[in-house]
C-alpha positions as a LaTeX table, in Angstrom:
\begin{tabular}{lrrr}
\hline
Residue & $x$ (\AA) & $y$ (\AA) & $z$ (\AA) \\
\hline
Unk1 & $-16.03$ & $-11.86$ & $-19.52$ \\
Unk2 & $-12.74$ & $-13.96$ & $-19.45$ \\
Unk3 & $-13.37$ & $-16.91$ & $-21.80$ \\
Unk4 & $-12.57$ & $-20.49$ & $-20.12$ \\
Unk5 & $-9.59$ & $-21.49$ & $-21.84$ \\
Unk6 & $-8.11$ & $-18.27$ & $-20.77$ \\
Unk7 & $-8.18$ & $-18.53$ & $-17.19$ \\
Unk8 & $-4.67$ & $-18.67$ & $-15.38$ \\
Unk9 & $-5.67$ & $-21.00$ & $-12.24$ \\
Unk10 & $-3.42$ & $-20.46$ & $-9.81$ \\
Unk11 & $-3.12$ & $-23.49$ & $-7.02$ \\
Unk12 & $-3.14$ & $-20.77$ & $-4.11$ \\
Unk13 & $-3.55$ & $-17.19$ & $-4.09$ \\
Unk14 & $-2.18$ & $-15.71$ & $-0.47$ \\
Unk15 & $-3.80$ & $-12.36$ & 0.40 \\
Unk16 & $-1.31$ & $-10.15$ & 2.58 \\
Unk17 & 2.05 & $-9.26$ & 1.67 \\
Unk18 & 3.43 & $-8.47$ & 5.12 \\
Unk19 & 6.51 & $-10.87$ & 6.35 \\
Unk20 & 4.07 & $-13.94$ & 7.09 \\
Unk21 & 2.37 & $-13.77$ & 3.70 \\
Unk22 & 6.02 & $-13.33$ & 1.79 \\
Unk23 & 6.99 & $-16.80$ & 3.82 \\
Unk24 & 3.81 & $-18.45$ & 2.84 \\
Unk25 & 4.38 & $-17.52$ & $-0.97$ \\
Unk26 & 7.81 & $-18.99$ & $-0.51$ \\
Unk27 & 6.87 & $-22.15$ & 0.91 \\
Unk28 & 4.19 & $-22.67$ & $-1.37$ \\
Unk29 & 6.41 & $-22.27$ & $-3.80$ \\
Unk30 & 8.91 & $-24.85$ & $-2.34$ \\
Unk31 & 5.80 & $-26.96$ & $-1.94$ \\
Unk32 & 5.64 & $-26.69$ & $-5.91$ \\
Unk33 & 2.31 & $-24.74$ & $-5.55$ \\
Unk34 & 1.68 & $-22.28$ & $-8.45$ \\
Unk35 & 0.94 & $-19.46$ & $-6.15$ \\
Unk36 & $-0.06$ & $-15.53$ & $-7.00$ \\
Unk37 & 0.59 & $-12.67$ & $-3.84$ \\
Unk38 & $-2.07$ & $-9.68$ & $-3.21$ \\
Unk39 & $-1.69$ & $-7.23$ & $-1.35$ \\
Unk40 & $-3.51$ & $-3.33$ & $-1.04$ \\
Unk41 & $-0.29$ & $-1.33$ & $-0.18$ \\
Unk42 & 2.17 & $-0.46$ & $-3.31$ \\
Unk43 & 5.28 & $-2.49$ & $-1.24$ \\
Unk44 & 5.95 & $-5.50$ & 0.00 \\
Unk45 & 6.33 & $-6.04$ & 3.57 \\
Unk46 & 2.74 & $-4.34$ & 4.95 \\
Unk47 & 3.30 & $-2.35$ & 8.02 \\
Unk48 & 7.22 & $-3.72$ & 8.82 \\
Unk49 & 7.30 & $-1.62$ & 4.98 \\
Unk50 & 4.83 & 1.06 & 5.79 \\
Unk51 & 5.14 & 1.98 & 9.40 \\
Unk52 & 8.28 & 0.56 & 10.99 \\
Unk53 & 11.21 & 0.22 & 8.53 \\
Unk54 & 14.09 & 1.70 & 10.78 \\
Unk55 & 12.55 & $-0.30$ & 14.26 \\
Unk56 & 14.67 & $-3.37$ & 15.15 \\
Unk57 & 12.35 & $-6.89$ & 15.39 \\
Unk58 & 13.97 & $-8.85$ & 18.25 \\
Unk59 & 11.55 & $-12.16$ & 18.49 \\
Unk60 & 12.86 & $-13.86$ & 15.15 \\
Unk61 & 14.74 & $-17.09$ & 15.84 \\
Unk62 & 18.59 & $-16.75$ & 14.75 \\
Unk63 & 18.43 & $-13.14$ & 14.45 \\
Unk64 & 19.68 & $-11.39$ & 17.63 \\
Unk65 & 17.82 & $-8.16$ & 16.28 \\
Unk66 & 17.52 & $-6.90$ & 12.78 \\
Unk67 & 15.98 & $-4.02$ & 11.04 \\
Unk68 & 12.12 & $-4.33$ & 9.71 \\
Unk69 & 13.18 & $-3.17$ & 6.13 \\
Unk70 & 16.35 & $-5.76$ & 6.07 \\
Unk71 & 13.93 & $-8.37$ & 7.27 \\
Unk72 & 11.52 & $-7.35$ & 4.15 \\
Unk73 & 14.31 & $-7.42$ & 1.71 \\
Unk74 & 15.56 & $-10.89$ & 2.90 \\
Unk75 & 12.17 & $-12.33$ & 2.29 \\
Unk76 & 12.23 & $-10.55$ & $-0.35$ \\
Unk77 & 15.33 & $-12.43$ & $-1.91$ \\
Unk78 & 13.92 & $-15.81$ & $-0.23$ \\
Unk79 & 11.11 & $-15.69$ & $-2.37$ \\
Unk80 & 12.67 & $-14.93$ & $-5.56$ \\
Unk81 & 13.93 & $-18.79$ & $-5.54$ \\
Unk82 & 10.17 & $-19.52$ & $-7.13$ \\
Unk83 & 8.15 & $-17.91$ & $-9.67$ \\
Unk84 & 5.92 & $-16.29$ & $-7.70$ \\
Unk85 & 3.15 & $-13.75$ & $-9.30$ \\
Unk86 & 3.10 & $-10.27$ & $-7.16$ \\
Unk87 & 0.21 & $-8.02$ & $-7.23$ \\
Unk88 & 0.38 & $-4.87$ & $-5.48$ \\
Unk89 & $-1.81$ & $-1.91$ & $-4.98$ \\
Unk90 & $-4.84$ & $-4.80$ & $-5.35$ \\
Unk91 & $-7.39$ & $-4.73$ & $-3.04$ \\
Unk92 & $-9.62$ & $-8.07$ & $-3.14$ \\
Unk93 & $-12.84$ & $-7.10$ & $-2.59$ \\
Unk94 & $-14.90$ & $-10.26$ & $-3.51$ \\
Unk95 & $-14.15$ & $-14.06$ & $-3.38$ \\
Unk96 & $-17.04$ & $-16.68$ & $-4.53$ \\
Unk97 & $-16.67$ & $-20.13$ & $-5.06$ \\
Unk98 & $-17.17$ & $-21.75$ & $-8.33$ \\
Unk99 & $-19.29$ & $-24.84$ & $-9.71$ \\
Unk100 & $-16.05$ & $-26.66$ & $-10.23$ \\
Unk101 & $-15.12$ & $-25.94$ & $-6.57$ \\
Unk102 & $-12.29$ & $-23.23$ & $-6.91$ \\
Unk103 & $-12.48$ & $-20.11$ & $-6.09$ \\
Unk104 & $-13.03$ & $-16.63$ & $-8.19$ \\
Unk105 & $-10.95$ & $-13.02$ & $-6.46$ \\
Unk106 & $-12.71$ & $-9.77$ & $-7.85$ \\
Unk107 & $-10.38$ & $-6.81$ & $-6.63$ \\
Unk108 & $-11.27$ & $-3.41$ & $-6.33$ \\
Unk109 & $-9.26$ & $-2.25$ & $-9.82$ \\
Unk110 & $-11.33$ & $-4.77$ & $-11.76$ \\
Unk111 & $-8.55$ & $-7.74$ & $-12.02$ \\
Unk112 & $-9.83$ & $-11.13$ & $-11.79$ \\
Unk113 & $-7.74$ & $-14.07$ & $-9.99$ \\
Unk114 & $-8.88$ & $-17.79$ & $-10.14$ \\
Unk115 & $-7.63$ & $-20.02$ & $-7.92$ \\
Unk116 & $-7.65$ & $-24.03$ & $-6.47$ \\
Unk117 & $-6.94$ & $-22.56$ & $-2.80$ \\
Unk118 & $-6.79$ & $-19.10$ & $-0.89$ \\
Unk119 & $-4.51$ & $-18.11$ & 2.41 \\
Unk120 & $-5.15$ & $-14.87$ & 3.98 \\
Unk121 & $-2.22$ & $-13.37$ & 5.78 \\
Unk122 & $-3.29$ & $-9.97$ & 5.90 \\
Unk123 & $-2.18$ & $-9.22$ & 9.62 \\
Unk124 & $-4.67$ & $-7.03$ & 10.98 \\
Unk125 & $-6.77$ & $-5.93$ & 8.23 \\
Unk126 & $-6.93$ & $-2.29$ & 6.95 \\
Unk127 & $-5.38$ & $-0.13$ & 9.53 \\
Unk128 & $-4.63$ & 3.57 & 10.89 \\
Unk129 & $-3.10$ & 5.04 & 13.76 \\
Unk130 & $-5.22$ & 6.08 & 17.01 \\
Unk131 & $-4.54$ & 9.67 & 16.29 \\
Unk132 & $-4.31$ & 11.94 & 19.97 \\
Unk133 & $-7.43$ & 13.24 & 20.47 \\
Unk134 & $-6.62$ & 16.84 & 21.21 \\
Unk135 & $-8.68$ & 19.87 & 19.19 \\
Unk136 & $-6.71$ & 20.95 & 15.84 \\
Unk137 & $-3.64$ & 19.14 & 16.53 \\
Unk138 & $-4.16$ & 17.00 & 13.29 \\
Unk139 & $-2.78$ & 20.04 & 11.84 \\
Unk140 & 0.59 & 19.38 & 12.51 \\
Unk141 & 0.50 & 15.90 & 11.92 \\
Unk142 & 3.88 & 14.99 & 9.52 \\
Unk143 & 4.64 & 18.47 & 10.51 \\
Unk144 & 6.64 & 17.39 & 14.22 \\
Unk145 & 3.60 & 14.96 & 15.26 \\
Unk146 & 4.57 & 11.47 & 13.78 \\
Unk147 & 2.45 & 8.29 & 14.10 \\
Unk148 & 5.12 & 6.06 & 12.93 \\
Unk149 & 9.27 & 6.68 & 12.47 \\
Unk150 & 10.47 & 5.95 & 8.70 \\
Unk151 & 14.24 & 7.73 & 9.49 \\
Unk152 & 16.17 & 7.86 & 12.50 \\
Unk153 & 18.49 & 10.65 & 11.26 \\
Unk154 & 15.39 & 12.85 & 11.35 \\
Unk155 & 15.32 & 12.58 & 15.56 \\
Unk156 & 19.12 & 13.21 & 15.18 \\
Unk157 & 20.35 & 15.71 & 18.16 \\
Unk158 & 16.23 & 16.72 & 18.65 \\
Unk159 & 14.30 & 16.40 & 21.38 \\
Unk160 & 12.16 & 13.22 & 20.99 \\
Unk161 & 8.48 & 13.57 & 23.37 \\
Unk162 & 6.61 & 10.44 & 22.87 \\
Unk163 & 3.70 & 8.96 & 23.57 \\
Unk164 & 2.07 & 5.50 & 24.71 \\
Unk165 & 2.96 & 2.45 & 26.39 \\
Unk166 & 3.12 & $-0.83$ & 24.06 \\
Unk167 & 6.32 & $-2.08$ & 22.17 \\
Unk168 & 6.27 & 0.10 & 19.46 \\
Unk169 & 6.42 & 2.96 & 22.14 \\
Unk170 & 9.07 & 1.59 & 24.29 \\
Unk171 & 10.75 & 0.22 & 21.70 \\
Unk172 & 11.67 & 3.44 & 19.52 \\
Unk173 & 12.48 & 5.22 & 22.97 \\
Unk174 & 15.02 & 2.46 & 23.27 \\
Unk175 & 15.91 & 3.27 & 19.73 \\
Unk176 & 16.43 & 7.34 & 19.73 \\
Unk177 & 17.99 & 6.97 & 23.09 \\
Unk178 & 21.55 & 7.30 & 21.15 \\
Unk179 & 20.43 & 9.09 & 18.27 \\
Unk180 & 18.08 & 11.87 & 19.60 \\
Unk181 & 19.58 & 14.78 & 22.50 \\
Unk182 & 16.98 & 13.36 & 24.50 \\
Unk183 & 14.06 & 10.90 & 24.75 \\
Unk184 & 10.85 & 11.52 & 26.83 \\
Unk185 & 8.26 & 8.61 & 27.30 \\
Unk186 & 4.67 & 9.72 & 28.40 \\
Unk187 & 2.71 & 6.82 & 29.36 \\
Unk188 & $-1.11$ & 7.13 & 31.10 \\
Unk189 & $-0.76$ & 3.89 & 33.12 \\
Unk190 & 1.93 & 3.25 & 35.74 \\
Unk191 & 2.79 & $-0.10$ & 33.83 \\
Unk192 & 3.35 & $-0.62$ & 30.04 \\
Unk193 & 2.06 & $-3.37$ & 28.06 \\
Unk194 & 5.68 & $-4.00$ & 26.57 \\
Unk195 & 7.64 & $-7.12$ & 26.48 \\
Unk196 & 9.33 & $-7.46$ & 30.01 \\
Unk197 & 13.07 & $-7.31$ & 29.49 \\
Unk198 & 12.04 & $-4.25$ & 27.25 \\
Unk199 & 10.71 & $-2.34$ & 30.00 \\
Unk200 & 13.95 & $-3.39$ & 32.46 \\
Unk201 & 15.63 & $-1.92$ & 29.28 \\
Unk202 & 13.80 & 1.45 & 29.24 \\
Unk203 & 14.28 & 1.66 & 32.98 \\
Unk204 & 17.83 & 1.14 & 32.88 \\
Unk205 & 18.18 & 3.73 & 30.07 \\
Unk206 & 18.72 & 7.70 & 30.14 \\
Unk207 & 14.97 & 7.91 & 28.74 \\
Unk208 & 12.85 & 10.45 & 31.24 \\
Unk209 & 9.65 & 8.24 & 31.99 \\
Unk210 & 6.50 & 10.17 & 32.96 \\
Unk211 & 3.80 & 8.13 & 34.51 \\
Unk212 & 0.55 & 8.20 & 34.56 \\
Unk213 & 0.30 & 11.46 & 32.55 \\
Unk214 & $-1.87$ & 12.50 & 29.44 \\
Unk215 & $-2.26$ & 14.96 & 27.07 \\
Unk216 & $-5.03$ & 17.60 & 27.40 \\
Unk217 & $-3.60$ & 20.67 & 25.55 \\
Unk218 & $-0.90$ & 22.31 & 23.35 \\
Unk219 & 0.68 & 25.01 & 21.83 \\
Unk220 & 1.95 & 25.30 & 18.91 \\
Unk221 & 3.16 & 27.70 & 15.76 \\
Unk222 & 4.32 & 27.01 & 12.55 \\
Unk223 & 4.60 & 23.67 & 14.57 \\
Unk224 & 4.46 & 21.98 & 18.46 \\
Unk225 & 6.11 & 23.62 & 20.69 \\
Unk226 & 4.84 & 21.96 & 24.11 \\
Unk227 & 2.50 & 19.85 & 25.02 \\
Unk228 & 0.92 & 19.82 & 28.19 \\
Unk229 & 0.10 & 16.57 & 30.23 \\
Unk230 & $-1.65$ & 16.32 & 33.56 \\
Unk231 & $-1.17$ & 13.64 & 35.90 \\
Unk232 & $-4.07$ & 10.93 & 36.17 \\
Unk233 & $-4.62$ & 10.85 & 40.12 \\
Unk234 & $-3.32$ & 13.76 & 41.32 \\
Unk235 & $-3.79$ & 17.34 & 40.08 \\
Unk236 & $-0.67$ & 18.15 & 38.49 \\
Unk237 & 0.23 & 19.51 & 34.86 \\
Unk238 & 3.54 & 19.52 & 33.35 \\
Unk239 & 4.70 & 21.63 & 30.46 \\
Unk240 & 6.80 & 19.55 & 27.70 \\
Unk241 & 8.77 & 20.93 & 25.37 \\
Unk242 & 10.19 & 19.01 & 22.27 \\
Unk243 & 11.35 & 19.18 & 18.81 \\
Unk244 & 9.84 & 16.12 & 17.43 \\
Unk245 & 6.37 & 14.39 & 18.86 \\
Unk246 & 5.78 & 10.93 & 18.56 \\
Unk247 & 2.21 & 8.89 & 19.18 \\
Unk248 & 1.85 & 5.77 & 19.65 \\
Unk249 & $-0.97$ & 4.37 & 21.12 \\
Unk250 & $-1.83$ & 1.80 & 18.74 \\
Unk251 & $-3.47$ & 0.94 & 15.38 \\
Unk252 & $-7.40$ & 0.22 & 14.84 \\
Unk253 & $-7.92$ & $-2.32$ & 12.31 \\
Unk254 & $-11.03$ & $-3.62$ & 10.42 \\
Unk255 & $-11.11$ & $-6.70$ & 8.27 \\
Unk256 & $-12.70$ & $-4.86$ & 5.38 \\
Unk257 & $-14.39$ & $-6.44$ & 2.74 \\
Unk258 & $-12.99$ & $-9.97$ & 4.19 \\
Unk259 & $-16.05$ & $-9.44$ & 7.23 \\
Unk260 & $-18.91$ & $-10.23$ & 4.44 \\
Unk261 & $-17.14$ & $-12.98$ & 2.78 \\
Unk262 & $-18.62$ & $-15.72$ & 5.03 \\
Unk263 & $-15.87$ & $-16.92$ & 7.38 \\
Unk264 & $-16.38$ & $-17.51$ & 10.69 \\
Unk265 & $-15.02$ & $-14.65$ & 12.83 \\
Unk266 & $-14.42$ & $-13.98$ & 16.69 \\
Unk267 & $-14.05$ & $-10.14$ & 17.37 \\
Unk268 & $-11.50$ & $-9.20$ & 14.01 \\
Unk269 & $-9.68$ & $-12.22$ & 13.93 \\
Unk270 & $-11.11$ & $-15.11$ & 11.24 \\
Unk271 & $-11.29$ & $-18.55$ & 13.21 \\
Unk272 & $-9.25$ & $-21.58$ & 12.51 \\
Unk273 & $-8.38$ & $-25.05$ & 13.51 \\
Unk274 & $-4.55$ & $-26.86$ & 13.81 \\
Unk275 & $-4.88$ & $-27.09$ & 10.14 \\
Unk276 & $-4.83$ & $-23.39$ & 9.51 \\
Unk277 & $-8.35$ & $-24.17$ & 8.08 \\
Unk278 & $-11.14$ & $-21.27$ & 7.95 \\
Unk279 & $-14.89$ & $-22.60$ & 8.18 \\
Unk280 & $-14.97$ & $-22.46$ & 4.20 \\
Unk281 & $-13.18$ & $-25.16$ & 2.69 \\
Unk282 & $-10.05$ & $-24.56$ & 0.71 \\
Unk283 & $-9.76$ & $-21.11$ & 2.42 \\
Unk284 & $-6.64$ & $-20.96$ & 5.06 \\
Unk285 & $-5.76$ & $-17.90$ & 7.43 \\
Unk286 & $-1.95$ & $-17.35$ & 8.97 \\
Unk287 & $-0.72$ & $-14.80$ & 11.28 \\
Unk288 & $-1.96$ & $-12.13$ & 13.15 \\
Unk289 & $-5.59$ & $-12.45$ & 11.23 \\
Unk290 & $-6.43$ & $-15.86$ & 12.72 \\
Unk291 & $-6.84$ & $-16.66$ & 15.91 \\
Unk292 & $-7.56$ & $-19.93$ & 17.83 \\
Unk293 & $-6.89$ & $-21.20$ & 21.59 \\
Unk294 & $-3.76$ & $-19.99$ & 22.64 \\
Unk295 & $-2.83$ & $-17.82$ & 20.05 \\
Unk296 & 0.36 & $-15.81$ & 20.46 \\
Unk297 & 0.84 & $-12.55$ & 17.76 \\
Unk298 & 4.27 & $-12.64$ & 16.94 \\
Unk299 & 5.90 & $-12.64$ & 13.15 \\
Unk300 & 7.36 & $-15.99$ & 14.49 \\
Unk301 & 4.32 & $-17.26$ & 15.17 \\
Unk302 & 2.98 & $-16.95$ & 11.81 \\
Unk303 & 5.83 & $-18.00$ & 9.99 \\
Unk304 & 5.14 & $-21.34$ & 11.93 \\
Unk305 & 1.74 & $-21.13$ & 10.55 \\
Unk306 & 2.55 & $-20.68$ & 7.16 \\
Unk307 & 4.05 & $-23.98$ & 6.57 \\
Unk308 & 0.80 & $-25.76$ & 8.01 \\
Unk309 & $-1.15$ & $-23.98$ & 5.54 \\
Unk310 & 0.44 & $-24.16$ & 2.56 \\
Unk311 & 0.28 & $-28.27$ & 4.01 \\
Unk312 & $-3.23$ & $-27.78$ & 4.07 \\
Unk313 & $-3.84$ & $-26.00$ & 0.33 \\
Unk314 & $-1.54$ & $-28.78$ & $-1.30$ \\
Unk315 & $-3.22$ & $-31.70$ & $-0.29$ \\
Unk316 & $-6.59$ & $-30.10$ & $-1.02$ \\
Unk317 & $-5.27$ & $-29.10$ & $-4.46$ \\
Unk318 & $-3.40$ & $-32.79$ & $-5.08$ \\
Unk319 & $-5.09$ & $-35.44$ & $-2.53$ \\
Unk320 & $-2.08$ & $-38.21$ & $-3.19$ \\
Unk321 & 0.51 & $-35.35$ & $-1.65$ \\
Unk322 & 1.69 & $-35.74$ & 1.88 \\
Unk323 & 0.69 & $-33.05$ & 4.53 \\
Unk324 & 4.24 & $-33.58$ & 6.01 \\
Unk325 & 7.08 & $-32.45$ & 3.21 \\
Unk326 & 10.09 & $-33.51$ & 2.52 \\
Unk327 & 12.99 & $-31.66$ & 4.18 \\
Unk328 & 14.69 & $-27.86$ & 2.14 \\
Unk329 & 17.70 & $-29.56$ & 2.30 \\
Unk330 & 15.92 & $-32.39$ & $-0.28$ \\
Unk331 & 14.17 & $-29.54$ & $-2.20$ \\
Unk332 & 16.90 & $-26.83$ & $-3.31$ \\
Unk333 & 20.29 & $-26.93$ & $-4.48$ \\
Unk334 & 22.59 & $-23.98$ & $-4.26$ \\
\hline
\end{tabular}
């Protein structure tokens, strides 16, 4: 048991260390908040780190498009203005409130965190691919069936076959297009649920779209060789070959241990008001695991949030500051 005098009380511990939670450390820390960073995954920059780091973002204001990994490192070196505490490979499992009103983190690997204030901006929880559901195929998963792209060079002059109809789908056909010999996009819908001028993209590329098709079978030897896909109205198959496989139909998520923590919670998303605030005082949620009316998932949209909540955790931690800062340009000198 830590004895009282030894406590390090931090004035905001931010769970998440994806792109939103990096910017919330940083602010806090321009805020003058004495802030530690969690996160479960052994790098910074959650799933921009672990699943994307060669796919181009294209929503962030002043950059026409840049790499998921440059965006990481840039936060990276953003943060590194403050003294900021990083803890990674920590899971939080617990959080109770103290008689003095702060707040007590147990974590899975038996480290104890004590702090004022808490922001959670760990994007969609725990997560793993949907994984195609076709008999033994898991087999050859990281063999030529990929759920996520960590090197372009590896698609280089191969035949790229992939699967599903979101962004991440029509975005990294977009992306092989001049890398890969050729790109084929199976969707099971006639329509994708990508951002518009994406999908005017796609259809003005060299990409072979089928539509609606889906997988029912395969064959394979030391690894893929086809997969076969059968139309969703009409009865038609289709035999296709490829060198590389691709699926991407999506991530499932789960809040984890953060579901029995008492916060208010509509579907997987924790509730909050224009203050960022959760339904448990001095606890603060930013990015894409709140939610409220009109909510918009977007890394922009959360790095507007952040700056509201780490508004929010400073005036609960010091009640004479101002919600409203002063401007960066007062704050830092270069």
């Amino acid at each position: 048991m830590e004895k009282e005098e030894e406590k390090e009380l931090y004035d905001t511990v931010v769970i998440g260390a994806g792109p939103v939670g990096m910017f919330t450390a940083y602010y806090a820390g321009l805020r003058s908040l004495k802030v530690r960073l969690v996160d479960s995954l052994p790098e910074l920059g959650g799933q921009l780190t672990t699943l994307y780091p060669e796919k181009y973002i294209y929503d962030i204001p002043g950059f026409p498009k840049a790499k998921a990994k440059d965006i990481v490192r840039n936060l990276e070196e953003q943060m590194s203005r403050f003294p900021i505490d990083v803890s990674l490979s920590t899971n939080v499992t617990d959080i109770f409130k103290t008689r003095d009103g702060n707040f007590t983190l147990e974590t899975e690997n038996g480290e104890v965190f004590h702090s004022k204030t808490i922001i959670l901006a760990s994007g969609n929880g725990s997560f793993e691919p949907k994984r195609m559901k076709l008999p033994n195929i898991e087999e050859y998963e990281d063999i030529n069936l990929n759920y996520f792209i960590t090197d372009l060079n590896k698609y280089k002059d191969r035949n790229a076959v992939i699967f599903g109809g979101g962004d991440s789908a029509v975005d990294w056909a977009l992306m092989l297009e001049p890398i890969a010999r050729s790109v084929t996009l199976i969707h099971r819908r006639d329509k994708f649920r990508a951002h518009e001028s994406s999908v005017q993209n796609l259809k003005d590329s060299t990409v072979n779209i089928l539509t609606p098709f889906n997988p029912v079978s395969f064959e394979a030897s030391e690894k893929i060789n086809t997969i076969t896909v059968k139309h969703a109205k009409e009865d038609m198959e289709i035999d296709i070959e490829g060198d590389e496989f691709i699926c991407n139909y999506g991530f499932s998520s789960t809040l984890g241990p953060m579901k029995n923590w008492g916060l208010e919670i509509d579907r997987n998303d924790i509730l909050v008001n224009s203050r960022m605030e959760t339904n448990i005082e001095g606890v603060y949620a930013v990015g894409d695991i709140n939610t409220y009316e009109g909510k918009v998932k977007l890394i922009a949209t959360g790095f507007g949030e952040a700056p509201i909540a780490v508004a929010s955790a400073k005036v609960h931690t010091d009640p004479e500051a101002k919600h409203q800062p002063r401007h960066s340009t007062s704050v830092i000198e270069e």
